PDB file of C-alpha atoms in Angstrom:
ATOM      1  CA  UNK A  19      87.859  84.668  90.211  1.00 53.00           C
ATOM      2  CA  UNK A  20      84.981  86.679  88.493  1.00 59.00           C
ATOM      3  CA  UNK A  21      85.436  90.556  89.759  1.00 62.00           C
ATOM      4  CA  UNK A  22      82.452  91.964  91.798  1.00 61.00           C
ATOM      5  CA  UNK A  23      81.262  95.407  92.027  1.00 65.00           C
ATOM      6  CA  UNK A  24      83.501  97.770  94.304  1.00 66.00           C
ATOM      7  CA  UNK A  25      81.017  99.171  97.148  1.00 68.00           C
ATOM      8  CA  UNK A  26      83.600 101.316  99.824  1.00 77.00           C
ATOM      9  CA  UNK A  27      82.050 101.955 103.162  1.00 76.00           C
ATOM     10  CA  UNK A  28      82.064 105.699 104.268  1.00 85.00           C
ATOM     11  CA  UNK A  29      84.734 104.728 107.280  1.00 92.00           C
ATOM     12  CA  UNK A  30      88.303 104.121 105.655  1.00 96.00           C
ATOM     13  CA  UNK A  31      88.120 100.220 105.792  1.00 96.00           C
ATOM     14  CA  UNK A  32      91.205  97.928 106.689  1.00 98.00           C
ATOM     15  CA  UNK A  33      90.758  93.981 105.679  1.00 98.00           C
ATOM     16  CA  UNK A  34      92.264  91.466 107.085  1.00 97.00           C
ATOM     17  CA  UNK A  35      91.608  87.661 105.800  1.00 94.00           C
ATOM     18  CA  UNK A  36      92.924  84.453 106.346  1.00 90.00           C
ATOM     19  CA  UNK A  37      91.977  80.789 107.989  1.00 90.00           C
ATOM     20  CA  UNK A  38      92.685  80.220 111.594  1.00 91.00           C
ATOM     21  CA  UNK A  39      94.299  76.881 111.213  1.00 90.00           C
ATOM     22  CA  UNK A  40      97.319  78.289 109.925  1.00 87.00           C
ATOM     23  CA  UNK A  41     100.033  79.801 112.423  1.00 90.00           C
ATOM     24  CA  UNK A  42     101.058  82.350 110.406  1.00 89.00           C
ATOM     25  CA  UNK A  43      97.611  84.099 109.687  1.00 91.00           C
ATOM     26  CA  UNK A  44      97.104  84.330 113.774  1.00 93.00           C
ATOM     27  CA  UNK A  45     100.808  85.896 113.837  1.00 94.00           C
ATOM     28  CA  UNK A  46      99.838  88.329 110.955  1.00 95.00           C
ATOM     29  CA  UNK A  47      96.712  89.360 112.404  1.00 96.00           C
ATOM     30  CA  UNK A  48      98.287  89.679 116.112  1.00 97.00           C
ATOM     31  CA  UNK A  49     100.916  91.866 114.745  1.00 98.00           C
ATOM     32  CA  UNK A  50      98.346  93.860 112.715  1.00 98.00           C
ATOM     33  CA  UNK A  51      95.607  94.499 116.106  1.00 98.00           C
ATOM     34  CA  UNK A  52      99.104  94.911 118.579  1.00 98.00           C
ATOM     35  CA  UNK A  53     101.508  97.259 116.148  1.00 98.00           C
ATOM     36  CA  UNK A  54      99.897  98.397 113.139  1.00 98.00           C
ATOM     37  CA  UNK A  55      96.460  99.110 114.276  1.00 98.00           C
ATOM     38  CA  UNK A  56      97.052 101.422 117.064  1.00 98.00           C
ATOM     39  CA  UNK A  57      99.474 104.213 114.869  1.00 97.00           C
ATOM     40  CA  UNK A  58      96.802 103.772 112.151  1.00 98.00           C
ATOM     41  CA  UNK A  59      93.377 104.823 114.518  1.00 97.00           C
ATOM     42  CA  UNK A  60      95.871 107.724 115.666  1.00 97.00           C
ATOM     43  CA  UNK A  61      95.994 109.386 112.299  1.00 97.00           C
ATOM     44  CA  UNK A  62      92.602 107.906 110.540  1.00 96.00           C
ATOM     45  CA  UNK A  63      90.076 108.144 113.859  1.00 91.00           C
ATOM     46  CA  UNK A  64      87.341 106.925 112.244  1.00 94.00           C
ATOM     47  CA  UNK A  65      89.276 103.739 110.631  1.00 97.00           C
ATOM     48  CA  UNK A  66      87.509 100.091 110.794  1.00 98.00           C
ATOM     49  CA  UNK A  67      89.543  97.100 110.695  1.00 98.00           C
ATOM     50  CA  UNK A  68      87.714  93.909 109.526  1.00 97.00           C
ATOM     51  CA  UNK A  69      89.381  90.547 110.384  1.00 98.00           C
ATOM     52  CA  UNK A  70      87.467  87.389 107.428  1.00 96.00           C
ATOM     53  CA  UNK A  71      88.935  83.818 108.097  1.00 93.00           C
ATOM     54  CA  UNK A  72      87.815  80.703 108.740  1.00 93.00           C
ATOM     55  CA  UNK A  73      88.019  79.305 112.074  1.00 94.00           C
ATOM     56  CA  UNK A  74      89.502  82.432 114.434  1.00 94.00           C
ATOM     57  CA  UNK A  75      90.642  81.563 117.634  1.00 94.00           C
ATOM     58  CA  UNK A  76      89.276  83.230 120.801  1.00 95.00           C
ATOM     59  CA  UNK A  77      91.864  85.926 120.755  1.00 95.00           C
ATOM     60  CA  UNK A  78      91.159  87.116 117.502  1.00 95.00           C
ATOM     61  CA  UNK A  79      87.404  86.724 118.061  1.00 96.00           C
ATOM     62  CA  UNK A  80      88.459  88.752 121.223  1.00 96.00           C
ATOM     63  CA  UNK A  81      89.851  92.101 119.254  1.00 97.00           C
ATOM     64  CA  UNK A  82      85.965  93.265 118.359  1.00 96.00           C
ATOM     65  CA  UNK A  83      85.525  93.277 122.471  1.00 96.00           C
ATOM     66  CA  UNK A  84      88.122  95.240 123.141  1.00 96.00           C
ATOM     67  CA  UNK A  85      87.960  97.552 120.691  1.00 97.00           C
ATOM     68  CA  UNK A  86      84.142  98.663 118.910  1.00 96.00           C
ATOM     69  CA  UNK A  87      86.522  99.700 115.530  1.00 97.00           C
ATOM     70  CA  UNK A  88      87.398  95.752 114.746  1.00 98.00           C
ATOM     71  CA  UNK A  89      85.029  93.227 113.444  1.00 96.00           C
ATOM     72  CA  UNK A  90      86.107  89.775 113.497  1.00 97.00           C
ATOM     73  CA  UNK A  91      83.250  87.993 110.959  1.00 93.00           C
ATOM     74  CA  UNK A  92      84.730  84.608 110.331  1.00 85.00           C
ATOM     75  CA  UNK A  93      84.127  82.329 107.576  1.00 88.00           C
ATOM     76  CA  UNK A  94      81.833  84.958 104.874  1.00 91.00           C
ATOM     77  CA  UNK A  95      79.953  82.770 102.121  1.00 90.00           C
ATOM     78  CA  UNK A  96      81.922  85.038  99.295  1.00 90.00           C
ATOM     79  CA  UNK A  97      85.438  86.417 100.030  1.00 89.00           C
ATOM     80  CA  UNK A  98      84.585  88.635  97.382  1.00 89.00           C
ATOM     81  CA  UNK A  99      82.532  90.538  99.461  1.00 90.00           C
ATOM     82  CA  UNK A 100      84.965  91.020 101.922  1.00 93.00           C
ATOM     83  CA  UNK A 101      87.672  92.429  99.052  1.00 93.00           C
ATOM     84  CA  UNK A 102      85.053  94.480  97.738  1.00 92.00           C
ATOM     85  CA  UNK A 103      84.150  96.317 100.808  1.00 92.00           C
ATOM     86  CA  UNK A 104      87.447  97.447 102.044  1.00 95.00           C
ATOM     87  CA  UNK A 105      89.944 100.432 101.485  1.00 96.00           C
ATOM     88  CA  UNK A 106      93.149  98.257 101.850  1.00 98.00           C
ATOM     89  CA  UNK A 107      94.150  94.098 102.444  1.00 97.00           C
ATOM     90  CA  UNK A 108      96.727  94.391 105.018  1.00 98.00           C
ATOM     91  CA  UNK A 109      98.866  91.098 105.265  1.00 96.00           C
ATOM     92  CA  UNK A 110     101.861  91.497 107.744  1.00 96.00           C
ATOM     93  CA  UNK A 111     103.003  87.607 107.172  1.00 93.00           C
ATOM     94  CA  UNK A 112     105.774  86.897 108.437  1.00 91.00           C
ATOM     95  CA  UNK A 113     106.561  83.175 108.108  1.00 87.00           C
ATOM     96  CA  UNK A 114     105.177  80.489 106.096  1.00 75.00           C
ATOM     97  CA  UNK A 115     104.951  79.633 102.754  1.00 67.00           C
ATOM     98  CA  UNK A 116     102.393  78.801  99.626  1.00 58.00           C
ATOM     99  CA  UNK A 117     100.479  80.042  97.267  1.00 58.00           C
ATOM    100  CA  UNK A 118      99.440  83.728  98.131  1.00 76.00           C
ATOM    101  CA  UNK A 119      95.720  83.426  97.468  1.00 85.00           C
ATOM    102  CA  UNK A 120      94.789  86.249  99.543  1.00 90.00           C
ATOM    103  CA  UNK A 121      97.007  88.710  97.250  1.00 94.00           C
ATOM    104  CA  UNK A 122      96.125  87.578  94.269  1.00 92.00           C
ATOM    105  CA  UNK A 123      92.217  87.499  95.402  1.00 92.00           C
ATOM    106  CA  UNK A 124      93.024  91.144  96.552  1.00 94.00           C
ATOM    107  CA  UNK A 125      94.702  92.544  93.093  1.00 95.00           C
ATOM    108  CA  UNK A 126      91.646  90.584  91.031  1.00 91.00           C
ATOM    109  CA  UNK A 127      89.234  92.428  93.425  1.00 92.00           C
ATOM    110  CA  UNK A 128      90.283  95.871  92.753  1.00 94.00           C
ATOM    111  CA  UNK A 129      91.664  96.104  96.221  1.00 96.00           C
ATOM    112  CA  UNK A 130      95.095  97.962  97.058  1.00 98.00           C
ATOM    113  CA  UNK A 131      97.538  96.092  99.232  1.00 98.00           C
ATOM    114  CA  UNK A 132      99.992  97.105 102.225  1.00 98.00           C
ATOM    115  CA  UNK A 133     101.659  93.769 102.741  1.00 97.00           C
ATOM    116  CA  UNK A 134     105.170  92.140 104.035  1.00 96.00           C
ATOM    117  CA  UNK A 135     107.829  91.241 101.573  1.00 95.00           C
ATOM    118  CA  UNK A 136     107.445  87.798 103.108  1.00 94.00           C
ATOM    119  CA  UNK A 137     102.964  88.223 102.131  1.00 94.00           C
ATOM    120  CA  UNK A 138     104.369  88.711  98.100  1.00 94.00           C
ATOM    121  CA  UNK A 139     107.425  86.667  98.035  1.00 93.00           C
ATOM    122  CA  UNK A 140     107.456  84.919  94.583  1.00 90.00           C
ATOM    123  CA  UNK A 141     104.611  87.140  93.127  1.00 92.00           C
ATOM    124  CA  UNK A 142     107.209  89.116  91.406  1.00 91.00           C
ATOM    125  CA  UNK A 143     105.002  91.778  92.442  1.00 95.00           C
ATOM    126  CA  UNK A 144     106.334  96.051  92.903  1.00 96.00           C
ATOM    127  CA  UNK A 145     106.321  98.174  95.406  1.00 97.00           C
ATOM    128  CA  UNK A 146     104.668 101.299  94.432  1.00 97.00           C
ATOM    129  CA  UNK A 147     103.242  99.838  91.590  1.00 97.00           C
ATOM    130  CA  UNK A 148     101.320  96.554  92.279  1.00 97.00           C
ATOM    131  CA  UNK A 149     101.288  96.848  95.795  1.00 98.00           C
ATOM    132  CA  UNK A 150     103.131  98.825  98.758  1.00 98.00           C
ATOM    133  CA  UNK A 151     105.531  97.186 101.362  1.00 98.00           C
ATOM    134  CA  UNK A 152     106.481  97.249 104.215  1.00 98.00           C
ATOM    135  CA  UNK A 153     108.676  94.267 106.901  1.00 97.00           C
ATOM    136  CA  UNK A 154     107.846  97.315 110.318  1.00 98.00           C
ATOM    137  CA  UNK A 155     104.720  97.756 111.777  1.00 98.00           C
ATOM    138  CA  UNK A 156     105.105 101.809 111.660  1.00 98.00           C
ATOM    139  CA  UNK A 157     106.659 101.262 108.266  1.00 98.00           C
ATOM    140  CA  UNK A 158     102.919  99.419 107.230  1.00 98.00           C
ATOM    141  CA  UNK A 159     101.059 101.779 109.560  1.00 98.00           C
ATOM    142  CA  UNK A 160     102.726 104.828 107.933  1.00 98.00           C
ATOM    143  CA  UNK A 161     101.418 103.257 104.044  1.00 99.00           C
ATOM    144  CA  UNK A 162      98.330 102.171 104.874  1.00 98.00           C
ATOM    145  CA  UNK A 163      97.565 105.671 106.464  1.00 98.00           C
ATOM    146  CA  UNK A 164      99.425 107.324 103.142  1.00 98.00           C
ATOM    147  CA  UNK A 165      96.871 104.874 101.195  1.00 97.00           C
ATOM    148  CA  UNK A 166      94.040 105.805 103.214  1.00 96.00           C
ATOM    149  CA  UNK A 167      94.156 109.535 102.558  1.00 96.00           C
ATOM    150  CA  UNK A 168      95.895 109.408  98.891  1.00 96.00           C
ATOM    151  CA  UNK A 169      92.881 107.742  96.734  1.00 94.00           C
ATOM    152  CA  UNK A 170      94.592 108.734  93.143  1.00 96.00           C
ATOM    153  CA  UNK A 171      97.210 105.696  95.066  1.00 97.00           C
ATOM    154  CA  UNK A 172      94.024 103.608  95.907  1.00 96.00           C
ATOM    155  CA  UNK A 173      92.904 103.504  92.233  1.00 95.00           C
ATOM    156  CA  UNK A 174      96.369 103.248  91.056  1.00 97.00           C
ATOM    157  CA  UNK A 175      96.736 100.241  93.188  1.00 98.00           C
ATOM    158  CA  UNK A 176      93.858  98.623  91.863  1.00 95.00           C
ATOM    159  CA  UNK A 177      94.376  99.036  88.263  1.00 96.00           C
ATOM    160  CA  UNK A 178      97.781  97.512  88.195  1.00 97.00           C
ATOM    161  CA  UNK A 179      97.037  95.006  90.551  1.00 95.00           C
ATOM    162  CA  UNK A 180      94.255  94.044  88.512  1.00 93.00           C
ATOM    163  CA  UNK A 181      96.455  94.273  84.997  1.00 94.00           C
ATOM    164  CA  UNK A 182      99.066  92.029  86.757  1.00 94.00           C
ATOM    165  CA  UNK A 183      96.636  89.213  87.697  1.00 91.00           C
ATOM    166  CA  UNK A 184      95.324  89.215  84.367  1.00 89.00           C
ATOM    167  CA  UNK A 185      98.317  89.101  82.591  1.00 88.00           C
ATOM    168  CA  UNK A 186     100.012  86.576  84.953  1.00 82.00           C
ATOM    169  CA  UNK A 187      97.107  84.324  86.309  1.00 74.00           C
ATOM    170  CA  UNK A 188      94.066  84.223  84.265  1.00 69.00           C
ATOM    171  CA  UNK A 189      93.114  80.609  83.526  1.00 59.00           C
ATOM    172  CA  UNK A 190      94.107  81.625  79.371  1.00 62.00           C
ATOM    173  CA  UNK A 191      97.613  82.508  80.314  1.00 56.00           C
ATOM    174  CA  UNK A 192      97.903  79.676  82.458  1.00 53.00           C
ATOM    175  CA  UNK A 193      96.545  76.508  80.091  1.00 57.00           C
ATOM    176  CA  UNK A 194      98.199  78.147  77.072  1.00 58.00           C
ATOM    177  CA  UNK A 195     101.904  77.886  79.018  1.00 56.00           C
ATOM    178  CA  UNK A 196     100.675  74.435  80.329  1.00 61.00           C
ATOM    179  CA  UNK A 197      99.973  73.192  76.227  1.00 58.00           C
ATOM    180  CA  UNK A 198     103.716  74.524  75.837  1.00 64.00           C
ATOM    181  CA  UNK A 199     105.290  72.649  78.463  1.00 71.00           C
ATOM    182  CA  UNK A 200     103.076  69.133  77.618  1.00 66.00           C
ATOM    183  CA  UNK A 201     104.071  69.790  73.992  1.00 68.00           C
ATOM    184  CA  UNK A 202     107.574  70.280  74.507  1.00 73.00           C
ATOM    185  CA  UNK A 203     107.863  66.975  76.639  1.00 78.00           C
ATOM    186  CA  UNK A 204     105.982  65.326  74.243  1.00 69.00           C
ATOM    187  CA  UNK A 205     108.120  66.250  71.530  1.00 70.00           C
ATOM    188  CA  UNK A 206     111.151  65.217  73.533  1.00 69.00           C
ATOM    189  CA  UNK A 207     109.521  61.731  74.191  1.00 62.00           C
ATOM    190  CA  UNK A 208     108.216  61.002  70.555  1.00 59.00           C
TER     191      UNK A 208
END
């Protein structure tokens, strides 16, 4: 996941990404339009949420109607583009389970993240440090609006979140603990 160049839009930027198909990316993104958005446009008036994913449903595509502040893009050719031109990932999962992609797509990018403890669960990931959490909607309203106006936080973010990826998930790290395992096994087979 090669980095691309950081370009922030002059309106504090919220992103919100995620495929369609998937229950629990409709639930996040309901909960984020319903509870988080509204106490976040209260504080930060000239806030934009932008909602990436493949496949949104006709409420979600619905939000930018109701409210000129969302845009709901879909499918983007590069997701990097999306990471790259927003303030904050905001992932309010609350059920489901996997690989968290989106996260670690958001700490490679450079992008600071107000998420669930459900969103990080596994990534061994810390609050404050990598990433900032929240399980309330005023709880994530109230960080993402702290993250918003705090940018020395912002850059923090990103340079830790960045450090962690590198030193937990780049391909090197990865295929030189995969050698160790086959080796191992091998040598317990020979």
């Amino acid at each position: 996941f090669e980095e691309k160049q950081r370009y922030l839009p002059d309106n504090p930027t919220l992103l919100s990404v995620g495929t369609f198909k998937w229950l629990p990316n409709v639930e996040a993104v309901t909960f984020l339009v319903q509870k988080i958005w509204p106490h976040v446009t209260k504080r930060v008036k000239n806030s934009k949420l932008w909602i990436v994913g493949n496949a949104p449903t006709k409420d979600v595509m619905d939000y930018q109607e109701k409210d000129p502040n969302i845009t709901v893009s879909g499918t983007i050719p590069d997701i990097r583009d999306a990471f790259k031109g927003a303030h904050v990932l905001v992932a309010p999962v609350f059920s489901g389970k996997g690989t968290r992609y989106k996260i670690l797509e958001a700490m490679a990018s450079g992008t600071p993240i107000v998420a669930t403890t459900t969103a990080v669960e596994g990534l061994d990931v810390k609050h404050g440090i990598h990433v900032l959490t929240s399980d309330t909607a005023k709880g994530m309203a109230d960080l993402v609006v702290k993250l918003l106006k705090d940018p020395a936080l912002q850059k923090k973010l990103a340079k830790n979140g960045k450090a962690f990826v590198k030193s937990k998930y780049d391909w090197s790290i990865i295929s030189e603990k995969l050698d160790t395992i086959y080796q191992t096994i091998g040598s317990n087979h020979a």
